N, CA and C atoms as an extended XYZ file, in Angstrom:
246
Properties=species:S:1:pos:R:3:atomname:S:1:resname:S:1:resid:I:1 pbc="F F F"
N        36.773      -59.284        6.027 N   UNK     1
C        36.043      -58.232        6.715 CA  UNK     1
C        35.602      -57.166        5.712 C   UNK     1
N        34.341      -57.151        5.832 N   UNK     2
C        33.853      -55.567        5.041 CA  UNK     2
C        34.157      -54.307        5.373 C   UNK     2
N        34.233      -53.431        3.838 N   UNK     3
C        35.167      -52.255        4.249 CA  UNK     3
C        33.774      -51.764        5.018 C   UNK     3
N        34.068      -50.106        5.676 N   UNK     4
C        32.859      -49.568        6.172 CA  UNK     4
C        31.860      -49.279        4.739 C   UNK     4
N        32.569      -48.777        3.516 N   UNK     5
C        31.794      -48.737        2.311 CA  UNK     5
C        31.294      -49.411        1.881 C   UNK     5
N        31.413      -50.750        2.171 N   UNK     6
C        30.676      -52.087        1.666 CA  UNK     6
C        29.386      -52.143        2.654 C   UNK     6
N        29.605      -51.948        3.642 N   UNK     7
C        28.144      -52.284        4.738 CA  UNK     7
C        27.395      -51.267        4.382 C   UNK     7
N        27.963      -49.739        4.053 N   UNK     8
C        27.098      -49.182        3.763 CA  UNK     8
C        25.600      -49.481        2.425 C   UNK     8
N        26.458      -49.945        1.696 N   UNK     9
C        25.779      -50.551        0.898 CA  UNK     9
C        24.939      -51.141        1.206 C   UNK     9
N        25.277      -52.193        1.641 N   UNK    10
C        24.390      -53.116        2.188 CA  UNK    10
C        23.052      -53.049        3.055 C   UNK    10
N        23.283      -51.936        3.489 N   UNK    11
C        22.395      -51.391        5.090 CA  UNK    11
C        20.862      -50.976        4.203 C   UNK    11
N        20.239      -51.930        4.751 N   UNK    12
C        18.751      -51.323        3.592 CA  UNK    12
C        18.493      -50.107        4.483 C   UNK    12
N        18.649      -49.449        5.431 N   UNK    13
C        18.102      -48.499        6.377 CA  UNK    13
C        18.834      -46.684        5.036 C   UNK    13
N        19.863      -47.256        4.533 N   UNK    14
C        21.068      -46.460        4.082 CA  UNK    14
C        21.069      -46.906        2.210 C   UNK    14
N        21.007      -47.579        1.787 N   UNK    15
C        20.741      -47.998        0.379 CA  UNK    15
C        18.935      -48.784        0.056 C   UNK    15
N        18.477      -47.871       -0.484 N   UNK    16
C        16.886      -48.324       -0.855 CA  UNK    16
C        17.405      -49.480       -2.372 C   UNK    16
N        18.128      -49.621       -2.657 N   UNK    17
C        18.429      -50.386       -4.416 CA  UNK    17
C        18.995      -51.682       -3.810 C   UNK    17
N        19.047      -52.095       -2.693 N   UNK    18
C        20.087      -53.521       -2.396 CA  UNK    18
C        19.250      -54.160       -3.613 C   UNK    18
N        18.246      -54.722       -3.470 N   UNK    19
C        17.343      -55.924       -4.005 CA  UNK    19
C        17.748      -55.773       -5.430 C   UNK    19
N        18.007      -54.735       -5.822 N   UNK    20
C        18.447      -54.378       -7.226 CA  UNK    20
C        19.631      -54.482       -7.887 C   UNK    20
N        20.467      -54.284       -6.486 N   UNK    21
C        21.513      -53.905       -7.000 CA  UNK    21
C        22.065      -55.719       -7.107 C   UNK    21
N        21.646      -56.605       -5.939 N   UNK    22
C        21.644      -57.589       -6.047 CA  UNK    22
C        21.127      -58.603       -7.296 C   UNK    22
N        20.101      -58.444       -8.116 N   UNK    23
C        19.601      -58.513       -8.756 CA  UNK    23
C        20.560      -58.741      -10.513 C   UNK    23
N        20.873      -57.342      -10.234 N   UNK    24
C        21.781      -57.050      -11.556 CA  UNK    24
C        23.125      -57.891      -11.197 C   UNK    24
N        23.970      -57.991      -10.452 N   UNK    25
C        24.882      -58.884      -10.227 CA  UNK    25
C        24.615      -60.068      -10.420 C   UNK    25
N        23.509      -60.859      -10.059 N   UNK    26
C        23.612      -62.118      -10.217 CA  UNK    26
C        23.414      -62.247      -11.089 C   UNK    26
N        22.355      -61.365      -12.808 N   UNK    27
C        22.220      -61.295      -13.803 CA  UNK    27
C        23.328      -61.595      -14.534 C   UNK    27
N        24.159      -60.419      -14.161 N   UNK    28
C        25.813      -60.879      -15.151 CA  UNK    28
C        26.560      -61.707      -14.470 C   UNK    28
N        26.600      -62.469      -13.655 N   UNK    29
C        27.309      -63.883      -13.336 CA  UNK    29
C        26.572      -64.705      -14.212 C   UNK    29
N        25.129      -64.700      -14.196 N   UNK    30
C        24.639      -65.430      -14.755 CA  UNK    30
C        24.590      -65.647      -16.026 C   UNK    30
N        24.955      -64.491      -16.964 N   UNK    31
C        25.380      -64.390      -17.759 CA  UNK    31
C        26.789      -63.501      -18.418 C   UNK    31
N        27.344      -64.503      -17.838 N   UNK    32
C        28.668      -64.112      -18.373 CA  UNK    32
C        29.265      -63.209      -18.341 C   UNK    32
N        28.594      -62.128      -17.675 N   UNK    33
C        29.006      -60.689      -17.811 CA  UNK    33
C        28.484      -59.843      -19.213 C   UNK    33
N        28.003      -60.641      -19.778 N   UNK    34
C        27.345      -59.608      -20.750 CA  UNK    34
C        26.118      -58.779      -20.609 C   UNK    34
N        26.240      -57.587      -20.402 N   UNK    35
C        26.001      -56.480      -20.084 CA  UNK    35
C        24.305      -56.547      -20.994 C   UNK    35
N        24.296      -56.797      -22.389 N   UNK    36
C        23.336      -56.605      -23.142 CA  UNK    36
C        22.227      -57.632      -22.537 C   UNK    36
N        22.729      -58.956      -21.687 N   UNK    37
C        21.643      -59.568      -21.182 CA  UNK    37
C        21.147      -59.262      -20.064 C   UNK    37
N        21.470      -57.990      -19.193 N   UNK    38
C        20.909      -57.743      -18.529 CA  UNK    38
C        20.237      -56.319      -18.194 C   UNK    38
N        20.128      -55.638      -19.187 N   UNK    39
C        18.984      -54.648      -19.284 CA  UNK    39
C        18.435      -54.240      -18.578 C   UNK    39
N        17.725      -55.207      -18.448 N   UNK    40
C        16.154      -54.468      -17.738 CA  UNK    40
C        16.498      -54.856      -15.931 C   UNK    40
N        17.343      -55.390      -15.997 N   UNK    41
C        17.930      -55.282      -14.462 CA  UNK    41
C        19.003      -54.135      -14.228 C   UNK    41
N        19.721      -53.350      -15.275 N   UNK    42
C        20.128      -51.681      -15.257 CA  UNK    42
C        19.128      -51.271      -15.161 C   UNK    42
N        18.087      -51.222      -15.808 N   UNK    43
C        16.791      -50.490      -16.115 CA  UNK    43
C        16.202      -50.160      -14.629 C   UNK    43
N        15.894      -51.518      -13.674 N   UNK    44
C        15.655      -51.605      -12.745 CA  UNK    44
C        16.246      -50.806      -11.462 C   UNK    44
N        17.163      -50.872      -11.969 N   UNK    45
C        18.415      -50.271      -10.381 CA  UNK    45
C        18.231      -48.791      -10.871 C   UNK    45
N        18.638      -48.359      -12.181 N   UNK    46
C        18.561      -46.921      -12.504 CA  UNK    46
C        17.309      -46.309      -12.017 C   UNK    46
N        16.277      -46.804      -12.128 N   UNK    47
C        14.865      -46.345      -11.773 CA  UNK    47
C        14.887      -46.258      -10.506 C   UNK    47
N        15.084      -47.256       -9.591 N   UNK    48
C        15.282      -47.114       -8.130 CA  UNK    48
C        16.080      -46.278       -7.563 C   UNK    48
N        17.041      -46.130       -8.211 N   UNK    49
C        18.373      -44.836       -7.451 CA  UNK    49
C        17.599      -43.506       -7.882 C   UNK    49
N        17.317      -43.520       -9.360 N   UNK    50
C        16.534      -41.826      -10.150 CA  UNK    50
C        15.027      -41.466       -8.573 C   UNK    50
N        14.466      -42.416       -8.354 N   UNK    51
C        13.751      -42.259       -7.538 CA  UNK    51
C        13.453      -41.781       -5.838 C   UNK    51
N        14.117      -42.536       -5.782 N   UNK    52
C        14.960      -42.519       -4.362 CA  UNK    52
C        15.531      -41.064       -4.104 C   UNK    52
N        16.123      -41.261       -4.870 N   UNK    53
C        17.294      -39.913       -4.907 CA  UNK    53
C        16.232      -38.274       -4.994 C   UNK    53
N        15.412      -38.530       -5.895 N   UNK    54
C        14.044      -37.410       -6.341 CA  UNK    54
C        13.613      -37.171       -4.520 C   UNK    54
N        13.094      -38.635       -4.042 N   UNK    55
C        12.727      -38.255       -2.393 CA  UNK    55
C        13.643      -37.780       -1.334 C   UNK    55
N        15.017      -38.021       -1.607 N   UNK    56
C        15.861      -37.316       -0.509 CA  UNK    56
C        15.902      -36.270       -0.867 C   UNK    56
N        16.458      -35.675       -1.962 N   UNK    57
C        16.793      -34.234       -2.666 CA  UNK    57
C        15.253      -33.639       -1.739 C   UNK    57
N        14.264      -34.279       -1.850 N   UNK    58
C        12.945      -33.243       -1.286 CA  UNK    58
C        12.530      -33.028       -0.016 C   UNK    58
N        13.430      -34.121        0.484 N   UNK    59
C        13.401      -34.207        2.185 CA  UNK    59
C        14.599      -33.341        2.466 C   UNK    59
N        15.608      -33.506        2.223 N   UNK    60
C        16.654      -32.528        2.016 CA  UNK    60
C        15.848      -30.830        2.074 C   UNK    60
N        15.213      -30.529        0.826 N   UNK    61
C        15.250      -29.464        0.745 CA  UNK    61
C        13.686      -28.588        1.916 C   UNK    61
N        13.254      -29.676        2.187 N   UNK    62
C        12.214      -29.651        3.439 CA  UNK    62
C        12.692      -29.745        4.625 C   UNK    62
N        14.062      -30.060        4.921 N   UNK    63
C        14.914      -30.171        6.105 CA  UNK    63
C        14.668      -31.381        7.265 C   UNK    63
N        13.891      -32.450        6.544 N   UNK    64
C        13.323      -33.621        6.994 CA  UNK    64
C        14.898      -34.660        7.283 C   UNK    64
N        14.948      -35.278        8.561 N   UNK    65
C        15.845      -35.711        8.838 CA  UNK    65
C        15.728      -37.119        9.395 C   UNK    65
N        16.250      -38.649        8.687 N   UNK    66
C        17.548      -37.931        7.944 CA  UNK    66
C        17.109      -37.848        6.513 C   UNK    66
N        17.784      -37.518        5.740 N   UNK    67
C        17.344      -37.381        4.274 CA  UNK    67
C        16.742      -38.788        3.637 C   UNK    67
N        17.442      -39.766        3.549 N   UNK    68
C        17.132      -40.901        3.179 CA  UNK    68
C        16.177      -41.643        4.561 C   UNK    68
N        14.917      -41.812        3.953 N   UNK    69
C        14.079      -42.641        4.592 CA  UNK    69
C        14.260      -43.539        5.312 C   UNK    69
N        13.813      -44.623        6.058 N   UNK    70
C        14.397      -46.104        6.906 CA  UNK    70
C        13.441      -46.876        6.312 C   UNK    70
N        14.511      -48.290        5.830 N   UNK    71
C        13.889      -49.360        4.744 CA  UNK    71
C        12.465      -49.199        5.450 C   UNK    71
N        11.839      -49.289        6.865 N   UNK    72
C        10.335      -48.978        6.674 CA  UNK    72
C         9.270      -48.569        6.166 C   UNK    72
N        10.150      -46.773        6.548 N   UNK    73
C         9.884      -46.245        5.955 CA  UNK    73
C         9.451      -45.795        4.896 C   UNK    73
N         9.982      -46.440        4.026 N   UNK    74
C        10.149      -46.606        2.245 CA  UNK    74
C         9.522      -47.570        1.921 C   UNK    74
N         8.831      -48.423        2.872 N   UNK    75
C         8.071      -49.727        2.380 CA  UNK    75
C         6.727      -48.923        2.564 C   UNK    75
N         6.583      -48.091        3.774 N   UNK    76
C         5.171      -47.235        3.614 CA  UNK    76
C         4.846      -46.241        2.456 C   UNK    76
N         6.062      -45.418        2.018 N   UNK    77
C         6.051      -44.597        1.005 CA  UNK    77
C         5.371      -45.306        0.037 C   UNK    77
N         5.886      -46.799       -0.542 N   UNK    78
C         5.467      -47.810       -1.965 CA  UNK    78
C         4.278      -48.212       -1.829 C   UNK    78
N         3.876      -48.161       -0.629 N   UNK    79
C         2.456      -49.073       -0.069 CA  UNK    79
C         1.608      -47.770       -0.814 C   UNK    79
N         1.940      -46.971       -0.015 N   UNK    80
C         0.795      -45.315       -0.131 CA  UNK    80
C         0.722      -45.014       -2.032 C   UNK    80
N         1.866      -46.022       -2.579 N   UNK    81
C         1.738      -45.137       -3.907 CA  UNK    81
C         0.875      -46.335       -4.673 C   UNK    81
N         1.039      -47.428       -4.149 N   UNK    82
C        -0.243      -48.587       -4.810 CA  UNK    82
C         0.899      -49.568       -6.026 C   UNK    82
């Protein structure tokens, strides 16, 4: 059974980085766990959280609720940016 912290994760409505975060895991299974082969899949997830995070902090401070967008949501935001 998943903890409640694990679903959170999981919940694209609640984590915009799953695809990423997924991404980078299977990277280091895939390789061995070495960290240096998977780069640009840190690269990837870091960019997505730095981002993400830039739009709640601004919805936040606009009092837009809830702070974090709904995976829809956030698929319209990416659409609008091209």
């Amino acid at each position: 059974r998943m903890s409640r912290h694990a679903k959170k994760l999981r919940d694209h409505d609640i984590n915009p980085c799953v695809a990423e975060t997924d991404a980078t895991t299977k990277c280091m299974a895939d390789n061995n766990y070495k960290k240096d082969m998977c780069t640009d899949y840190f690269l990837k997830y870091k960019n997505c959280r730095t981002f993400w995070h830039g739009i709640m902090m601004q919805r936040r401070r606009s009092g837009v609720k809830p702070e974090m967008p709904s995976a829809e949501e956030r698929k319209k935001i990416l659409e609008s940016m091209g």
